[in-house]
XYZ file of C-alpha atoms in Angstrom:
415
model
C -33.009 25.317 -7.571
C -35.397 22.132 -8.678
C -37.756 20.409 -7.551
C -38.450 16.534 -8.062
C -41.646 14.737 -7.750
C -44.080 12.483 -9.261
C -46.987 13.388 -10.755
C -50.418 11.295 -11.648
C -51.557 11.100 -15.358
C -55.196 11.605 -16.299
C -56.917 13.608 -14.474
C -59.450 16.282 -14.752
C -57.300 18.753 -13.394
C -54.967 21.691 -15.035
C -52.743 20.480 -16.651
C -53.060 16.949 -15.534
C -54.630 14.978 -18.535
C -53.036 12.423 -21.089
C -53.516 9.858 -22.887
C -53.533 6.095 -20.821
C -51.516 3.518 -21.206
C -48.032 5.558 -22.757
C -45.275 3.235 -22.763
C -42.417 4.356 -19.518
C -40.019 6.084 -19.933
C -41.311 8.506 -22.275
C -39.034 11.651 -21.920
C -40.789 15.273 -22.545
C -38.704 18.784 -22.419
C -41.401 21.972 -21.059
C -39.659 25.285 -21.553
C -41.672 28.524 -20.202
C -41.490 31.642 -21.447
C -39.567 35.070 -20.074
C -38.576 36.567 -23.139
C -34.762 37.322 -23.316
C -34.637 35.343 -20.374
C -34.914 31.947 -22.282
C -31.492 32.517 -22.681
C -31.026 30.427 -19.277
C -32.621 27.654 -20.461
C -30.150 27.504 -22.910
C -27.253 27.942 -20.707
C -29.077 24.311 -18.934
C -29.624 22.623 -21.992
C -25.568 23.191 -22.619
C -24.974 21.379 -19.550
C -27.522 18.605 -20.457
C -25.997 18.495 -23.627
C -21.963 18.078 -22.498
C -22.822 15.261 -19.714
C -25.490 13.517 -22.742
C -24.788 14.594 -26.193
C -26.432 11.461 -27.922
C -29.915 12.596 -25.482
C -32.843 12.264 -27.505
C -35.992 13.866 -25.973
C -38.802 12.725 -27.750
C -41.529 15.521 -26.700
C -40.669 19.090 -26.808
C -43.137 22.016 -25.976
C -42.707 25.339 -25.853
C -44.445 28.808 -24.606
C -43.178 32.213 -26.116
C -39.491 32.668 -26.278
C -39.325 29.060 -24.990
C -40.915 27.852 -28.243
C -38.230 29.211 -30.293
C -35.875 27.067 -28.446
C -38.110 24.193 -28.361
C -38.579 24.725 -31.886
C -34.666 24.982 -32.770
C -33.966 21.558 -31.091
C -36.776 19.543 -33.276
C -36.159 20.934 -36.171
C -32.175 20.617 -35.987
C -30.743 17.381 -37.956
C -27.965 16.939 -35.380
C -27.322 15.339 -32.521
C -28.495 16.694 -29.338
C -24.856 18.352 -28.286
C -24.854 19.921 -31.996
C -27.975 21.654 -31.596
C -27.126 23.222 -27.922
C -23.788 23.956 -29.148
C -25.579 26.077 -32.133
C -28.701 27.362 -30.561
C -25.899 28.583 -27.879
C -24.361 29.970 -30.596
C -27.621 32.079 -32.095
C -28.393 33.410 -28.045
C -24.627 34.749 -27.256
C -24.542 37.053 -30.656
C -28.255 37.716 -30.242
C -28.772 41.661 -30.434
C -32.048 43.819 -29.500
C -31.829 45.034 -32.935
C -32.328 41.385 -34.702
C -35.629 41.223 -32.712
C -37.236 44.809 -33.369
C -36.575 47.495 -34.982
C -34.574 50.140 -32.450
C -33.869 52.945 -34.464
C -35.021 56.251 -33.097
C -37.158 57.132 -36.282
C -39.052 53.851 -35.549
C -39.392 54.283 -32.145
C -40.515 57.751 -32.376
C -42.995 56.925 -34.738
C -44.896 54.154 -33.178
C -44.875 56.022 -29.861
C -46.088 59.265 -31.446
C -48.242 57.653 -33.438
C -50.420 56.143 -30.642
C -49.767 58.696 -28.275
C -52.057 60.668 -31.016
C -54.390 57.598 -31.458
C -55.001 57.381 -27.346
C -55.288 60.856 -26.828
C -57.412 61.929 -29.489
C -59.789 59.147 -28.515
C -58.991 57.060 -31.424
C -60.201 59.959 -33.783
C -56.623 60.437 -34.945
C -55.953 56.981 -37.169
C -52.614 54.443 -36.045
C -51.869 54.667 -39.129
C -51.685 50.070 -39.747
C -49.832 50.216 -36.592
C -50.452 47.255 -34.516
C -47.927 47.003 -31.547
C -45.453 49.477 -30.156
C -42.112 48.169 -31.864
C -41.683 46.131 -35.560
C -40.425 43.079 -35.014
C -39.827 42.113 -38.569
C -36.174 41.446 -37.694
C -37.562 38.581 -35.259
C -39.175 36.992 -38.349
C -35.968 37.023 -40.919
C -33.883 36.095 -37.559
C -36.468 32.831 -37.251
C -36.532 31.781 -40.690
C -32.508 32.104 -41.385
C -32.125 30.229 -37.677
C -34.632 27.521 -37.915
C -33.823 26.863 -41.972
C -37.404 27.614 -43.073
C -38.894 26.729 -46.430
C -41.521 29.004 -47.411
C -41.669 29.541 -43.758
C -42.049 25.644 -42.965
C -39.856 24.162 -40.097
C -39.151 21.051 -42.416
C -36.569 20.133 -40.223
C -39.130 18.968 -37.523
C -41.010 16.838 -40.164
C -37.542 15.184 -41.060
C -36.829 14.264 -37.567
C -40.340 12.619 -36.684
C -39.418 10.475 -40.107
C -36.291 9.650 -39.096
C -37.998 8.824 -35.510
C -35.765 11.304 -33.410
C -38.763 13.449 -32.359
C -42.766 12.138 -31.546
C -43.832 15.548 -31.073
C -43.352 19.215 -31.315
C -45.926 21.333 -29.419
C -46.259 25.088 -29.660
C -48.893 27.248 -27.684
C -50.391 30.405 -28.254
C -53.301 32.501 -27.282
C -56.204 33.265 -29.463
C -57.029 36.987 -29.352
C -59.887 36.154 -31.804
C -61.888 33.463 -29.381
C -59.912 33.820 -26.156
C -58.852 30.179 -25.961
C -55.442 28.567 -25.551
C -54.368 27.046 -28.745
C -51.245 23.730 -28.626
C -50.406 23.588 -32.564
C -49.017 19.976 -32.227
C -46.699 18.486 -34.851
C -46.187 14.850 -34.990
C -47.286 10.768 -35.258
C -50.293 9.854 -33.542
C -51.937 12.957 -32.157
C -55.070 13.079 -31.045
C -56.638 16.690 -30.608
C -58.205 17.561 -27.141
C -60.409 20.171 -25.809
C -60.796 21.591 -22.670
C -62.584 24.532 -20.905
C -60.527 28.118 -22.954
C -57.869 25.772 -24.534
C -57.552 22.906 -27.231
C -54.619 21.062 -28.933
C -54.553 21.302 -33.014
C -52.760 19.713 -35.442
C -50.999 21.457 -37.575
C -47.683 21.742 -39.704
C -45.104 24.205 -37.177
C -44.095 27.106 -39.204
C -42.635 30.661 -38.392
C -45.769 31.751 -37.716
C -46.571 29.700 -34.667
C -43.230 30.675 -33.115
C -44.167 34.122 -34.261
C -47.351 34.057 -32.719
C -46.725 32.373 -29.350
C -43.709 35.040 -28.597
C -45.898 37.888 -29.565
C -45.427 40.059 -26.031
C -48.594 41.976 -26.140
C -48.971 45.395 -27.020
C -45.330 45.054 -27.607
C -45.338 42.859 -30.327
C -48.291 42.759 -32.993
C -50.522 39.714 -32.822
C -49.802 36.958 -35.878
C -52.740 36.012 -37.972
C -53.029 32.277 -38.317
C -55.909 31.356 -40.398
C -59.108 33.292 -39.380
C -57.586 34.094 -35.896
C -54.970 35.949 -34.428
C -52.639 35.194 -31.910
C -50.558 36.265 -29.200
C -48.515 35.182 -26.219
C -48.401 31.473 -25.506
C -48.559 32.308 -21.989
C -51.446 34.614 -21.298
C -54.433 31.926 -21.670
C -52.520 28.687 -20.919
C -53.574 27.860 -17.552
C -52.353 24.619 -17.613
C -48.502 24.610 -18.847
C -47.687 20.819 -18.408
C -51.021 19.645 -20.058
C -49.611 19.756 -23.995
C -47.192 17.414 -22.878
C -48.788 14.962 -21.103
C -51.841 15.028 -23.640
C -48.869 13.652 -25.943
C -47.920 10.422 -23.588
C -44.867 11.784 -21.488
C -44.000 9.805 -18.385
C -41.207 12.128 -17.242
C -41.250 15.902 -17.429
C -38.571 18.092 -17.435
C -39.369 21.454 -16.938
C -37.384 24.665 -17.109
C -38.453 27.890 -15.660
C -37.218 30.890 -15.662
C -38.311 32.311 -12.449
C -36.317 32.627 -9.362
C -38.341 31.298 -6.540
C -36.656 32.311 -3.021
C -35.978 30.062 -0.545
C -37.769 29.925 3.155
C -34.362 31.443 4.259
C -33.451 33.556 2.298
C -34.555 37.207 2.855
C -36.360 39.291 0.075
C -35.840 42.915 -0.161
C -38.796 45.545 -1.280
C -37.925 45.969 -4.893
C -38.760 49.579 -4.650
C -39.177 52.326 -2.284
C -42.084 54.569 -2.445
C -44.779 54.472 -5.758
C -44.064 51.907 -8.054
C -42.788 52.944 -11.862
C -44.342 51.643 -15.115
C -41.269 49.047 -15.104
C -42.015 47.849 -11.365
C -46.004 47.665 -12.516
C -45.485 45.814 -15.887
C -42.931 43.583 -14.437
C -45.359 42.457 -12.011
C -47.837 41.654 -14.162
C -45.747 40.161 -16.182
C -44.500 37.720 -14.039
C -48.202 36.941 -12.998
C -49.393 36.687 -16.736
C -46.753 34.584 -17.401
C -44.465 32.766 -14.911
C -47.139 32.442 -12.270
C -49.312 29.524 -13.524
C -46.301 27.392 -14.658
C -45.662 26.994 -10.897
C -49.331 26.832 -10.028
C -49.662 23.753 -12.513
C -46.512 21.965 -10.836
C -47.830 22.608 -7.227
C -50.768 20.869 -8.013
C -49.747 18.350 -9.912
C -47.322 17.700 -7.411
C -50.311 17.368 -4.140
C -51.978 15.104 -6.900
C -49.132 12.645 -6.800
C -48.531 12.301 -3.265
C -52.711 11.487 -3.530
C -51.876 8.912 -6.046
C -48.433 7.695 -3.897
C -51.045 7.377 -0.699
C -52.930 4.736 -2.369
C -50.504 2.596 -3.803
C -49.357 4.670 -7.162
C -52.696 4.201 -9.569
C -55.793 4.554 -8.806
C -58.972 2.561 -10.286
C -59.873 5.291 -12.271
C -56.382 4.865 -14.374
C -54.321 7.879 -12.383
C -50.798 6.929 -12.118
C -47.270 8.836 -11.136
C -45.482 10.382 -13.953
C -41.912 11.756 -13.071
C -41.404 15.659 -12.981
C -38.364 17.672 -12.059
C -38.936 20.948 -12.348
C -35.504 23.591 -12.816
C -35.474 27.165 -12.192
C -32.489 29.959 -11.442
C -30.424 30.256 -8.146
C -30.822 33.793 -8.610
C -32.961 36.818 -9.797
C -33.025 37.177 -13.546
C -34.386 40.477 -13.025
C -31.873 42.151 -10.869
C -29.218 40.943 -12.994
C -30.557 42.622 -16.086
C -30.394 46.231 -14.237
C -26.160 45.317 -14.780
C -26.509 45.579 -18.874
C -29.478 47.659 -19.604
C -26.407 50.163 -20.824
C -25.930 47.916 -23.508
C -28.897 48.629 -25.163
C -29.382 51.473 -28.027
C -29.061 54.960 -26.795
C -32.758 55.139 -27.987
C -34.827 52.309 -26.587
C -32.344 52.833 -23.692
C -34.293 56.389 -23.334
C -37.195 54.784 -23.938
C -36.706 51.724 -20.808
C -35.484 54.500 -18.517
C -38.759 56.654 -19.151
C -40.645 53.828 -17.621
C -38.424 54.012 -14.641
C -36.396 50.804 -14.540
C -33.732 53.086 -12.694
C -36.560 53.038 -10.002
C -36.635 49.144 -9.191
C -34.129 46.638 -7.820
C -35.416 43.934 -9.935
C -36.224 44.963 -13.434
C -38.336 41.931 -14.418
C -39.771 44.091 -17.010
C -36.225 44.642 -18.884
C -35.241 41.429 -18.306
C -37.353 40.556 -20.913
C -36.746 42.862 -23.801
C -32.455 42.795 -22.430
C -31.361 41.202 -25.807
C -28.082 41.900 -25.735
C -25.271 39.856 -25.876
C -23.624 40.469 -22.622
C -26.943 39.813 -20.874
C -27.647 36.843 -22.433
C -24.538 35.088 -21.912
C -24.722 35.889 -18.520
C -27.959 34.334 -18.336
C -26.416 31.134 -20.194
C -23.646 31.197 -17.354
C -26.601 31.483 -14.620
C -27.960 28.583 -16.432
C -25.117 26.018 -16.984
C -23.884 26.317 -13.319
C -27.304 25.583 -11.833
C -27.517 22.696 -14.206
C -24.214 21.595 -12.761
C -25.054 22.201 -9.304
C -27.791 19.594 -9.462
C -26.548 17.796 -12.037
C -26.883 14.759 -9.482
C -30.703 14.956 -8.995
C -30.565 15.483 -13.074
C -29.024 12.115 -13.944
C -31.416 10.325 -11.660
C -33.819 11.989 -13.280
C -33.050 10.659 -16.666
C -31.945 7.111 -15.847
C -35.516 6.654 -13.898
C -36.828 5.112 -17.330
C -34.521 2.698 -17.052
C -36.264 1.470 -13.295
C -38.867 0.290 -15.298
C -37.663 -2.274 -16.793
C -38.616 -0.804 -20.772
C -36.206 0.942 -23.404
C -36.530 4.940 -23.319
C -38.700 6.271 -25.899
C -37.134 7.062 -29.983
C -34.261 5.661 -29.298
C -33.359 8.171 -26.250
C -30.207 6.597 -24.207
C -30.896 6.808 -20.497
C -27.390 8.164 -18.642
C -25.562 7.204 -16.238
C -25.251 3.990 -18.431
């Protein structure tokens, strides 16, 4: 499903604020987070990429596992199809086990080992653990996929000099001050504050995709500097801000929630007292998903304000394109079809929070990294894409109505 609208441009609101006066046509790329389920957004970009492999987008942000895709594309020296066709690639032979460590000894040990911790009222020491798996495999994975140098992306520093990219944009959230942080790589940017977030510059490294995929409690925090960081998604309030801080006019956004339509009937997805799955899933989705489609909602009312008095406003407002993409169907009940996939032992370990409980495992659709999961979700992904791959190409060629040459380059299609 999608959603198309226009959207105004500087104001006060979440999410809402750029800089004036951005040249049309200006094409930005917003990918959410979901964990394994970023796998769809893939799966969209590889229809994107078939229909317009010469696409240059030249804004890219990214939240959790949506930054490491974000942060694939800008740092890739390719064309457009090349990179899908790779990052593709890295998703279908993905495995659990390249993400955290899933060997029963490890498991056992960081679950005994706080189990003691909690129940001795911290009297019994963790030991230098910090989450409840290792993901040191996620690390060597990131640094072999995105061709780090001394854990640099300098792949995303070529491509602004070559003038492919104008910005890369990365978020994560501050356990150390509480604030949203947008590490922002690229020409031109100007840092901004706002009330519990900010945009930085700073050179994109592992670390930043590190930090703003760190699940928490799941995964340890990342220290960056003096601070540590988590989650891109659990401060960020305002998803579409880091974008149109950096002078997008149109906004592509992929999500990776399922949002039912007005017809179609939901089903409880449980019967009786919810398991740990149903519970974390939940807030999961709330943590996470929720205020992606909060921040479109209302960006969306404040363009039809804007469109009611004549598309900008005296105070320098103005409609900005969005289309907004998300799945035909529930990520979450799909996963409950491959959770037998995974290691015998984390297998044990999913099933002991009761995701044989729910109908819609939201919480295993995040940590599913299997292959045969994750190609499904690129299949889920591609046929949406085609499915609306009419409102898509209007989408892209609406630079074009204005009269002024896409951004870096980018060639607006249908021709």
């Amino acid at each position: 499903m999608s959603t198309r609208s226009r959207r105004t441009e500087g104001a006060e609101g979440p999410g809402a604020e750029c800089v004036p006066g951005s040249p049309r046509g200006r094409l930005a790329l917003v990918m959410g987070g979901g964990g394994a389920r970023a796998g769809y957004q893939v799966g969209f970009l590889r229809c994107l990429a078939r229909r317009h492999p010469e696409l240059r987008i030249p804004i890219l942000t990214g939240v959790s596992a949506g930054a490491i895709n974000a942060a694939f594309l800008a740092s890739h020296h390719g064309t457009f199809e090349q990179a899908v066709r790779e990052l593709a690639g890295l998703w279908a032979n993905l495995t659990v086990d390249e993400v955290f460590r899933v060997d029963f000894l490890s498991l056992a040990r960081h679950v005994a080992t706080w189990g003691l911790h909690l129940v001795s009222g911290g009297f019994i020491p963790a030991r230098g653990l910090r989450s409840l798996v290792d993901t040191e495999p996620l690390r060597g994975f990131l640094n072999e996929a995105l061709h780090a140098v001394d854990g640099e992306l300098t792949g995303v520093r070529a491509a602004l000099a070559r003038g492919e990219l104008e910005a890369l944009a990365i978020t994560a959230s501050s356990y150390t001050t509480g604030k949203s942080v947008t590490w922002v790589e690229g020409a031109e940017i100007r840092p901004w504050r706002r009330p519990r977030r900010q945009g930085r510059r700073a050179t994109i490294t592992v670390d930043h995709v590190m930090a703003s995929a760190a699940i928490p409690l799941l995964f340890p925090a990342v220290r960056i500097g003096d601070e540590y960081f988590g989650d891109g998604g659990i401060r960020l309030t305002a998803p579409l801000s880091p974008a149109l801080h950096l002078g997008a006019d149109r906004v592509m956004v992929i999500s990776t929630r399922h949002e039912p339509r007005g017809d179609q009937r939901e089903e409880p997805a449980v019967v009786g007292y919810p398991p740990p799955a149903q519970v974390m899933g939940t807030l999961l989705n709330t943590v996470f998903l929720d205020q992606l489609d909060q921040d479109v909602l209302h960006l969306e009312r404040l363009n039809e304000l804007v469109n009611e008095r004549g598309g900008e406003t005296a105070t320098g407002l103005r409609p900005v394109d969005l289309l907004t993409l998300r799945p035909s169907r529930d990520l979450g009940r799909l996963a409950l079809d491959y959770e037998q996939s995974l290691p015998r032992g984390f297998r044990f370990l999913t099933r002991g929070w009761g995701t044989r409980e729910t109908r819609s495992a939201d919480m295993l659709s995040w940590i599913l990294f299997e292959p045969d999961y994750l190609r499904r979700l690129m299949d889920e992904g591609e046929a949406d894409a085609e499915a609306q791959c009419d409102e898509i190409e209007r989408f892209l060629s609406s630079g074009a109505e204005t009269g002024e040459p896409a951004a870096s380059g980018a060639r607006a299609s249908p021709a």
